[in-house]
Coordinates of C-alpha atoms in Angstrom, one line a residue:
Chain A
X1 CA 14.5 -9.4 8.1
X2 CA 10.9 -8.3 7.8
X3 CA 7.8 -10.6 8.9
X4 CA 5.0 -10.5 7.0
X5 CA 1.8 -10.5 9.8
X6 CA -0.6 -12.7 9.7
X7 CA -3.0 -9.9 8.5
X8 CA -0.8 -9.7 5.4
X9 CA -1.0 -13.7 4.8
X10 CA -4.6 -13.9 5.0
X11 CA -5.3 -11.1 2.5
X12 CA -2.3 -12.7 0.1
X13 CA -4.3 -16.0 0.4
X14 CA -7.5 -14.7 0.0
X15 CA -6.5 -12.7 -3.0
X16 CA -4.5 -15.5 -4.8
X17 CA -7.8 -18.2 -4.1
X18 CA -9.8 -15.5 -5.8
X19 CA -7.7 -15.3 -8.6
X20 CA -7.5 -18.9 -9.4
X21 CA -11.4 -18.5 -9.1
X22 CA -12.2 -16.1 -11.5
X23 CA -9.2 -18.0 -14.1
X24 CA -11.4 -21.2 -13.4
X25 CA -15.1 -20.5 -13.6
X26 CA -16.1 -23.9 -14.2
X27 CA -15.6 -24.3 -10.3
X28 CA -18.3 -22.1 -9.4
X29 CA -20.7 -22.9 -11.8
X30 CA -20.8 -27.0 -11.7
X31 CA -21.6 -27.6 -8.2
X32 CA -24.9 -24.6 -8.7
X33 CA -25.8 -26.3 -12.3
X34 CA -26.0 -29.7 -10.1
X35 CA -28.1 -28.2 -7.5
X36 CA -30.2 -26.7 -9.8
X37 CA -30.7 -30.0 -11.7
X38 CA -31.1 -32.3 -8.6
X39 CA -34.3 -30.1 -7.6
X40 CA -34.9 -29.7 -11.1
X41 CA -35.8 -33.3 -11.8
X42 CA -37.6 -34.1 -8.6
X43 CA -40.9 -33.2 -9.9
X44 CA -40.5 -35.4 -12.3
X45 CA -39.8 -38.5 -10.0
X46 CA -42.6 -37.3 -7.2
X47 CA -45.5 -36.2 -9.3
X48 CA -46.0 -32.8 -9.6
X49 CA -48.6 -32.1 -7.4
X50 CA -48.2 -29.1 -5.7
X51 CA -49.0 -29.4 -2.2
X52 CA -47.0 -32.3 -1.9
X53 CA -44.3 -30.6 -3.6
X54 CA -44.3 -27.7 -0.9
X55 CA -44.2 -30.4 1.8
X56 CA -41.0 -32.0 0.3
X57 CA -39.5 -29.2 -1.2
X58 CA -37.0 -28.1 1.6
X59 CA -36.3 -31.4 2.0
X60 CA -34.8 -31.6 -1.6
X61 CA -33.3 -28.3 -1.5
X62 CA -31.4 -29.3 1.7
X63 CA -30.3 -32.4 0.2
X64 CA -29.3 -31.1 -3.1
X65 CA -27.5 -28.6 -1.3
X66 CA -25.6 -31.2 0.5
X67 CA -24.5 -33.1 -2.3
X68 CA -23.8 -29.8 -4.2
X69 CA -20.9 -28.8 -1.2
X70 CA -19.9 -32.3 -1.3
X71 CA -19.2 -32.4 -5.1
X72 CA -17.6 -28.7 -4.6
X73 CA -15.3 -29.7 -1.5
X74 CA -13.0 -31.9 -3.8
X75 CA -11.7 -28.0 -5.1
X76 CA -10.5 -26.9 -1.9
X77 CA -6.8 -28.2 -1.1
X78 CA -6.7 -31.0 -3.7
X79 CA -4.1 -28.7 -6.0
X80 CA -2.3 -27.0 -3.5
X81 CA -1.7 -30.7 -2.0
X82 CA -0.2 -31.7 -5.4
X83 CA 1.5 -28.8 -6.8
X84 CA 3.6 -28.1 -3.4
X85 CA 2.1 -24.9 -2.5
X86 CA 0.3 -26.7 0.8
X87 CA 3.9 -27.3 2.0
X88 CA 5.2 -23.8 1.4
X89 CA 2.0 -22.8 3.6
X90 CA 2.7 -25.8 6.1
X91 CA 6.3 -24.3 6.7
X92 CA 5.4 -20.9 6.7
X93 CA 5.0 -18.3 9.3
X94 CA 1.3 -18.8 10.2
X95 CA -0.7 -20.4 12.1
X96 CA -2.2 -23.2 9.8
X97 CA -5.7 -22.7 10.9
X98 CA -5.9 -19.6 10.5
X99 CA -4.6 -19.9 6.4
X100 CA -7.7 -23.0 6.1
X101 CA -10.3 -21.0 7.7
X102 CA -9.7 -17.9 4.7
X103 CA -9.3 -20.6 2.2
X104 CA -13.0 -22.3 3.3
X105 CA -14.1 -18.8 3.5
X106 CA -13.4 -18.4 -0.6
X107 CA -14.4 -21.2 -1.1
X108 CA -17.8 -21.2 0.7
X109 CA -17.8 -17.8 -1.4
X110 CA -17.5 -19.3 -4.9
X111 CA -19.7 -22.4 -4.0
X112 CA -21.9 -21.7 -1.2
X113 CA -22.9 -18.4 -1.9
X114 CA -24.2 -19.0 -5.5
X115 CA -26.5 -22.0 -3.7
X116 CA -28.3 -19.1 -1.1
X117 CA -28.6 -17.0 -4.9
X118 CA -30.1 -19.9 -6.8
X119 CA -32.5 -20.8 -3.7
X120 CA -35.3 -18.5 -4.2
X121 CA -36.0 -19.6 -7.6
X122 CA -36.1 -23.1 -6.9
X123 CA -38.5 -22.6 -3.7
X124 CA -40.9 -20.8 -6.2
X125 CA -40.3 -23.8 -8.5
X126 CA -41.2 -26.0 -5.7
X127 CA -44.6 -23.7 -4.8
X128 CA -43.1 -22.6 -1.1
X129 CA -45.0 -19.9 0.6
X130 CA -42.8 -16.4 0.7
X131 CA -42.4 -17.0 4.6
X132 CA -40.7 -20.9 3.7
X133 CA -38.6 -19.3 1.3
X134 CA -37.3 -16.8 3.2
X135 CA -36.5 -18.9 6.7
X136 CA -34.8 -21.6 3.7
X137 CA -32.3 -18.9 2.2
X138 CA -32.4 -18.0 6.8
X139 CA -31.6 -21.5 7.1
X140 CA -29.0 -22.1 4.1
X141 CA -27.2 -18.8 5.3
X142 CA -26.4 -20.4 8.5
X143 CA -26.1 -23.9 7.4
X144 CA -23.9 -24.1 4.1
X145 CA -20.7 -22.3 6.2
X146 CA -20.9 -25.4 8.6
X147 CA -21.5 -28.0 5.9
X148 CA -18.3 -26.2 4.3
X149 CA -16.5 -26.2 7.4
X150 CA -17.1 -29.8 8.4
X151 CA -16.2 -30.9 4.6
X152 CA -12.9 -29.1 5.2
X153 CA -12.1 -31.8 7.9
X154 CA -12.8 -34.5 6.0
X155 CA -11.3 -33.0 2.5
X156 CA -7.8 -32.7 4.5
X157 CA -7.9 -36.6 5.4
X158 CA -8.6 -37.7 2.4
X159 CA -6.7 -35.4 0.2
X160 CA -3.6 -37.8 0.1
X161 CA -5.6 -40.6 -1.4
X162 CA -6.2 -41.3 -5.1
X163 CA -9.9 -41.0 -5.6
X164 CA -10.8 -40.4 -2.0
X165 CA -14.4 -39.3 -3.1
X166 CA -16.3 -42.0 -1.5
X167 CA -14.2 -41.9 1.4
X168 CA -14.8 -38.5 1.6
X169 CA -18.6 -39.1 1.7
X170 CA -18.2 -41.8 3.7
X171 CA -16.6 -39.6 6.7
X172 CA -18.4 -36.0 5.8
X173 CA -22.2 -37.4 5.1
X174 CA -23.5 -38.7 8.6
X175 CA -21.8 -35.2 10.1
X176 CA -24.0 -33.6 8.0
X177 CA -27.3 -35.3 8.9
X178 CA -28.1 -32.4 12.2
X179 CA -27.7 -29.7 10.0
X180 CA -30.2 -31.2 7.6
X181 CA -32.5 -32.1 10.1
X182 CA -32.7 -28.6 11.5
X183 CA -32.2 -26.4 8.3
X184 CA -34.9 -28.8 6.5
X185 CA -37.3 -29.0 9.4
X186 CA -37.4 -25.3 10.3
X187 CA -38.9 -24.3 6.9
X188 CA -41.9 -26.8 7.6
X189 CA -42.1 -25.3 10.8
X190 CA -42.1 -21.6 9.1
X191 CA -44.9 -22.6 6.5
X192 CA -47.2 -23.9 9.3
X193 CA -46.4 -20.9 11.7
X194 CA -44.4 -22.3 14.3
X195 CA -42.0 -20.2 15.7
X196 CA -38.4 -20.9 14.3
X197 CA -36.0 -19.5 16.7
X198 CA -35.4 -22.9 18.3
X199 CA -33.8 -24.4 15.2
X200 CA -32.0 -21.1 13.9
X201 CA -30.6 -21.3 17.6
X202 CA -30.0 -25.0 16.8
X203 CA -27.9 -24.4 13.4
X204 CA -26.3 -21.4 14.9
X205 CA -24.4 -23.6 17.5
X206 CA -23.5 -25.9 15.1
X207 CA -21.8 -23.2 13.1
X208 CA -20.1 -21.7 16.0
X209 CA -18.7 -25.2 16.8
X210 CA -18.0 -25.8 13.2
X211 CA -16.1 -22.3 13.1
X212 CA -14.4 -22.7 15.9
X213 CA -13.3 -26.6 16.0
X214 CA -13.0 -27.2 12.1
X215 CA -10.3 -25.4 11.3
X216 CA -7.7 -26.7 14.2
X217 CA -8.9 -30.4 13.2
X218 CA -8.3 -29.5 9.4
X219 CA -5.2 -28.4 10.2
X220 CA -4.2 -31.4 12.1
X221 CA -5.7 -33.7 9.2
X222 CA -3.5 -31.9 6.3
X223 CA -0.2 -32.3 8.8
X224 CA -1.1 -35.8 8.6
X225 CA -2.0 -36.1 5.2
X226 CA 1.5 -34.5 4.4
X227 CA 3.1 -37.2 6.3
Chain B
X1 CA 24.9 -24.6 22.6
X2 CA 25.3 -22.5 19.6
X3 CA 23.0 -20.8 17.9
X4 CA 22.0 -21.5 14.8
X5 CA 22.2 -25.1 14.0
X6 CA 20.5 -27.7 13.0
X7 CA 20.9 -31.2 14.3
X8 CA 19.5 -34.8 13.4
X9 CA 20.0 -37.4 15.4
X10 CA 19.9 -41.4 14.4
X11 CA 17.3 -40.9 12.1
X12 CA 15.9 -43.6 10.8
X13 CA 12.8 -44.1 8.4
X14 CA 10.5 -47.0 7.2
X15 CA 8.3 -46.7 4.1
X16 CA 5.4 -49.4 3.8
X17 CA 7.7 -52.1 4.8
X18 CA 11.2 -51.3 3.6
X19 CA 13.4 -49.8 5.9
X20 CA 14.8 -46.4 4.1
X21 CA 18.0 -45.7 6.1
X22 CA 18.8 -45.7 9.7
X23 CA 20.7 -44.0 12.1
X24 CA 21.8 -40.7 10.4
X25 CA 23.4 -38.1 12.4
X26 CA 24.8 -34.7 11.3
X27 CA 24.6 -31.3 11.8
X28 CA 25.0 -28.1 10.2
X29 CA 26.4 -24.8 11.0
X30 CA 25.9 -21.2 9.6
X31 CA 28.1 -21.1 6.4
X32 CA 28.1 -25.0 5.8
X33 CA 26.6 -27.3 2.7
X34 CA 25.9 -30.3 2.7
X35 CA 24.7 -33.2 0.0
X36 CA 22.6 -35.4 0.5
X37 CA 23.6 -38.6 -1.9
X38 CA 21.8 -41.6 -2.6
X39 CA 20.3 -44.0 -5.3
X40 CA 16.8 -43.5 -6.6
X41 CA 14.5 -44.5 -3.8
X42 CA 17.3 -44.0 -1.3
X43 CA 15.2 -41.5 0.4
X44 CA 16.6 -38.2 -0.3
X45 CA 13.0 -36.5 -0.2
X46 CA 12.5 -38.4 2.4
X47 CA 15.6 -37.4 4.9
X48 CA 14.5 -34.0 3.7
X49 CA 10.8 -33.7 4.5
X50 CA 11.7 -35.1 7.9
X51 CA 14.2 -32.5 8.3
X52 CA 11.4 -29.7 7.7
X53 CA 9.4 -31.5 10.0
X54 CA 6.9 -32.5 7.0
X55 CA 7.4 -35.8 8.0
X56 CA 7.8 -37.8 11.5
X57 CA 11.0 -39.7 11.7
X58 CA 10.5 -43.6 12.4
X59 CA 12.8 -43.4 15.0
X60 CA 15.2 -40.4 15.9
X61 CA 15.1 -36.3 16.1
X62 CA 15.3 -33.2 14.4
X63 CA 16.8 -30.1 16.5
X64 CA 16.8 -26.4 15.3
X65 CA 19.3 -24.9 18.2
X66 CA 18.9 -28.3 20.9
X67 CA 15.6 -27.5 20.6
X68 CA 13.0 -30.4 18.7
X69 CA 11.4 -28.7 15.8
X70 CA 7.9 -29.6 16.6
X71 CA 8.1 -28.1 19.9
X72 CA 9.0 -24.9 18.1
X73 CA 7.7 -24.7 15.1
X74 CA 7.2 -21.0 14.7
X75 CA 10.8 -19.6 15.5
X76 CA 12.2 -22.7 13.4
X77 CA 10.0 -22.4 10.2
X78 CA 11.4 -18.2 10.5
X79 CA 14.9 -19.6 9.5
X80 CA 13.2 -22.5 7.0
X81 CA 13.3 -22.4 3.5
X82 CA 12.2 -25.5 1.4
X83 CA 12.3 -26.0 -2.0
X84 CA 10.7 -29.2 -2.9
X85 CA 9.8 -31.9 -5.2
X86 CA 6.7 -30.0 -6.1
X87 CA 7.9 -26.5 -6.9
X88 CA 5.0 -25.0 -4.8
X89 CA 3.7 -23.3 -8.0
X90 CA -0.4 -22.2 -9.2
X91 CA 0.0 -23.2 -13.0
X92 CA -3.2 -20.7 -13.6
X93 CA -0.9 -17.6 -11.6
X94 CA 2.1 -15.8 -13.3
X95 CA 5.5 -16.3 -11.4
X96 CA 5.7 -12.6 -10.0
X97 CA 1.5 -13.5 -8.7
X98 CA 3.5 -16.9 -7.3
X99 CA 6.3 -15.1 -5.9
X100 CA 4.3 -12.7 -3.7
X101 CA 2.1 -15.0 -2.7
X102 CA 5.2 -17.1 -1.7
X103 CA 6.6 -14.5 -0.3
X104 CA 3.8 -13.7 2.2
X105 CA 4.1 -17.1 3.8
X106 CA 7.9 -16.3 4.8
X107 CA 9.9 -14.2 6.3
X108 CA 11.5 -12.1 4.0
X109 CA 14.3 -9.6 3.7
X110 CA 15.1 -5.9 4.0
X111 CA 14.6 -4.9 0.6
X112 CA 12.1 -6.9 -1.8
X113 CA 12.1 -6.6 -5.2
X114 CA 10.5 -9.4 -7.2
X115 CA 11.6 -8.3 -10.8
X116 CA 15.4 -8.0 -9.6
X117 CA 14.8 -11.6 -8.6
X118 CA 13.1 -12.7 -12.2
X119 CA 16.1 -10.9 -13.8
X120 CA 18.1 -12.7 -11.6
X121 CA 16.9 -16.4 -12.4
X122 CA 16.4 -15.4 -15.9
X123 CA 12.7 -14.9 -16.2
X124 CA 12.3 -11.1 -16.2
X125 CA 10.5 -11.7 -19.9
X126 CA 8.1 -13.8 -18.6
X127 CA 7.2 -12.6 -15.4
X128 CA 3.5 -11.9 -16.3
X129 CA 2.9 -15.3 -18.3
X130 CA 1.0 -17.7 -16.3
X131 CA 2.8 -20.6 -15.2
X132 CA 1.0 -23.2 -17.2
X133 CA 3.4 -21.9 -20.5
X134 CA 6.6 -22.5 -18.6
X135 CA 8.6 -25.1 -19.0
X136 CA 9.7 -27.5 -16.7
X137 CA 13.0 -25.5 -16.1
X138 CA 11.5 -22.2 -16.1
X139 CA 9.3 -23.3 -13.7
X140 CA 12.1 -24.6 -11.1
X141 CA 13.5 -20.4 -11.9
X142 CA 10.5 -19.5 -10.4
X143 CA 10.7 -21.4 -7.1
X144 CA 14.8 -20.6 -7.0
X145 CA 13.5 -16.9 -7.5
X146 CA 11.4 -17.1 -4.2
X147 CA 15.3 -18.3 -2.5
X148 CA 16.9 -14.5 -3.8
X149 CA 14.2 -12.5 -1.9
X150 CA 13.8 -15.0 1.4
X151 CA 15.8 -14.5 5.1
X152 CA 15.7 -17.4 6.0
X153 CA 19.1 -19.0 7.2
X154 CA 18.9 -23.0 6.6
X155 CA 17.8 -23.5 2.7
X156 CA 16.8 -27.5 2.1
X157 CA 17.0 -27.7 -1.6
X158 CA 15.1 -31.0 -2.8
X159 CA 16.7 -31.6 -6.1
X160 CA 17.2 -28.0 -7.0
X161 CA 18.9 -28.3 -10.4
X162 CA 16.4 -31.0 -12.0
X163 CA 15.5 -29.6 -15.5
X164 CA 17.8 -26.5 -15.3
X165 CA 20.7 -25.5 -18.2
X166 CA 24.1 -25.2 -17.7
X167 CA 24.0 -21.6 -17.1
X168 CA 21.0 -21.9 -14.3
X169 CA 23.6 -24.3 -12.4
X170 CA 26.2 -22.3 -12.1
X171 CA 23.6 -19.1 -11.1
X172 CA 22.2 -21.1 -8.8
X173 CA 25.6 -22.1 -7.3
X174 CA 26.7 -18.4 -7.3
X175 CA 23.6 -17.8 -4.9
X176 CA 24.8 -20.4 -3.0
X177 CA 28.0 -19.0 -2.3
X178 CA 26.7 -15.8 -1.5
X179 CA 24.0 -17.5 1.0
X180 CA 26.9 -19.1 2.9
X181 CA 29.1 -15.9 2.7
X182 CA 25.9 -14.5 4.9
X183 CA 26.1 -17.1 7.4
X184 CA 23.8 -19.9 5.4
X185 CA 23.3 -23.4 5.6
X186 CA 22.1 -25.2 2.8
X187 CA 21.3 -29.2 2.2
X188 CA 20.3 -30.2 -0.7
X189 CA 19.6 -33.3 -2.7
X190 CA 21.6 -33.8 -6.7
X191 CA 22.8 -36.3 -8.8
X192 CA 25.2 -33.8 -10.1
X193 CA 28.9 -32.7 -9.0
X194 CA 28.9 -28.9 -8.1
X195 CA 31.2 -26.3 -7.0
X196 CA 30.4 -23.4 -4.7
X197 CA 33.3 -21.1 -4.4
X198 CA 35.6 -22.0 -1.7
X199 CA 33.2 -24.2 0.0
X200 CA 34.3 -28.2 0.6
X201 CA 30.2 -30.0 0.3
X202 CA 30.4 -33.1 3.0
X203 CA 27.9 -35.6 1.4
X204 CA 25.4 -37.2 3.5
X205 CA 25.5 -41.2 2.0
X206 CA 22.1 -42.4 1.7
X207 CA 23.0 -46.2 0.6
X208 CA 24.1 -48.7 3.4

């Protein structure tokens, strides 16, 4: 009998998520295209007056980003719940935690990481100094793994209902409201020269709690989901 | 208490309202089969997910060596094998990218070889086709194929000869036999009569 380590697992899982990736790029590119569009049309609605604009404008990136993870989370176990392949991980060797904390890693990595890429551009569209752009992509960095983290929770309750979407914002939304309040407030504070290290210490606490509590609660939540 | 066995006792289990069966006891000892029989709705899955310990029992307990499964999950999911409803496939993988994904999530044996186990089940021609242009049957190969290269000892088989031709059955019920010639245990859920070499299969009656 040989025993694959846990080692072995997480780069098997990592790899196969990465796979299914790259064989669906429509997952990576919808929830960016939506951020993009959300901050997009906000000039429109607001005016487009530009000092009010730079006010706002990590406000609406923040938010956007938000509802971009939101809209991205519904990818992460909702077809390994149906086709069977959540089971085969539930009964396997591994510690369950450790198997959702690499698959919210990938995923963060397909949806997450193209929000931090598209960020700069949309801070110049929304006239930000260079210093507020840079402590936003600071801020998103830190923020978006906890926003993915938290999602994961919810995700694994609700991924045994039909339609669960609005439950799933339901539960996930007001869990996300401190990290918006920080990562949103810190670039105003950046753009009037205040220093920032109280909220960057702020968002990295939540991410530490997020990193370390999420995964044991999503576990839990998919052994119930199963159920 | 010997080792090696699995044990439920007075199981009973309640979906929405309706009560699903009560009060089953067996167990099941290396080189033993057993069927689990029932109506549709009966609750073969059921009795079998609670058996893996994917679901809780309304009443009643599951033991892997006197021991509760969920007090043990670790040293009782190293003997587990489960093939289920779902055939734990990714339609958008090819079955040898399924099967060693599969097979990093178990315990496996000495000497691997996935395309000995394609060949096996039949599917050594399309081992690199992604799942999504099998068929139905083909597909259920795959997940049998993960059952050739596992070490586990107790196999619970939800409905393992759904979709699959006459010569799949009596493949699948030649790896049987060899599974219990090793010392095996196998439950599984079928409408259909099988044979597995010299081995009498004790049904498990679902309908009270």
């Amino acid at each position: 009998m040989m025993v694959p380590t846990l080692g072995n697992a997480l780069v098997a899982l990592v790899r196969r998520d990465i796979r299914l990736v790259v064989r669906h790029r429509s997952e990576i590119a919808n929830p960016v295209l939506f951020f993009i569009i959300v901050v997009a049309l906000f000039p429109f609605g607001v005016g487009s007056d530009p000092t009010q604009l730079a006010l706002i404008g990590s406000g609406i990136v923040w938010v956007a980003a938000l509802l971009a993870t939101l809209l991205a989370l519904e990818g992460l176990f909702r077809s390994d719940f149906e086709d069977g392949t959540l089971e085969q991980m539930v009964l396997g060797l591994h510690p369950l935690s450790a198997l959702v904390l690499s698959k919210v890693f990938v995923h963060w990595c397909a949806t997450g990481l193209p929000l931090l890429i598209a960020a700069p551009l949309l801070g110049i569209l929304l006239n930000m100094s260079l210093a507020g752009q840079l402590t936003l992509l600071a801020a998103l960095a830190l923020g978006t793994p906890t926003l993915s983290l938290i999602g994961a929770v919810g995700m694994a309750l609700t991924v045994g209902v039909k339609r669960g979407g609005l439950l799933l914002t339901l539960l996930v939304l007001p869990l996300y409201v401190p990290v918006l309040i920080f990562g949103a407030s810190v670039v105003l504070a950046a753009e009037a020269g205040l220093p920032t290290a109280g909220h960057f210490y702020a968002l990295g606490a939540m991410a530490v709690l997020a990193l370390s509590l999420a995964p044991l609660a999503t576990s839990a939540a998919l052994r119930i989901s199963l159920n | 208490m010997q080792l090696n066995t699995l044990e439920a006792r007075s199981l009973s289990c309640v979906r929405g309202t309706r009560l699903l069966f009560e009060d089953i006891s067996f167990q099941i000892r290396p080189g033993e089969i057993r069927q689990v029989r029932g109506t549709n709705g009966a609750g073969k899955t059921s009795l079998l997910r609670i058996l893996c310990g994917l679901s809780l029992p309304e009443r009643g307990e599951v033991l892997w060596d006197g021991v509760p499964i969920d007090q043990d999950r670790a040293r009782y999911h190293a003997q587990l094998a489960y093939l289920g409803h779902a055939p734990g496939l990714k339609l958008d993988l090819t079955a040898r990218e399924n099967l060693l994904f599969a097979l990093s999530m178990q315990a496996v044996q000495e000497h691997v070889d996935i395309d000995v186990a394609l060949e096996r089940v039949g599917l050594d021609a399309s081992a690199n086709l992604v799942c999504r242009h099998l068929s139905a049957g083909q597909l259920r190969r795959v997940a049998i194929a993960r059952l050739h290269l596992v070490s586990a000892l107790l196999w619970i088989l939800d409905e393992p000869f759904s979709a699959i031709d006459s010569q799949g059955v009596s493949d699948i019920e030649t790896l049987l036999g060899t599974h219990l010639d090793a010392g095996g245990m196998v439950i599984f859920t079928s409408h259909q009569a099988i044979q597995v070499a010299q081995y009498p299969i004790t049904t498990i009656e679902l309908n009270s």
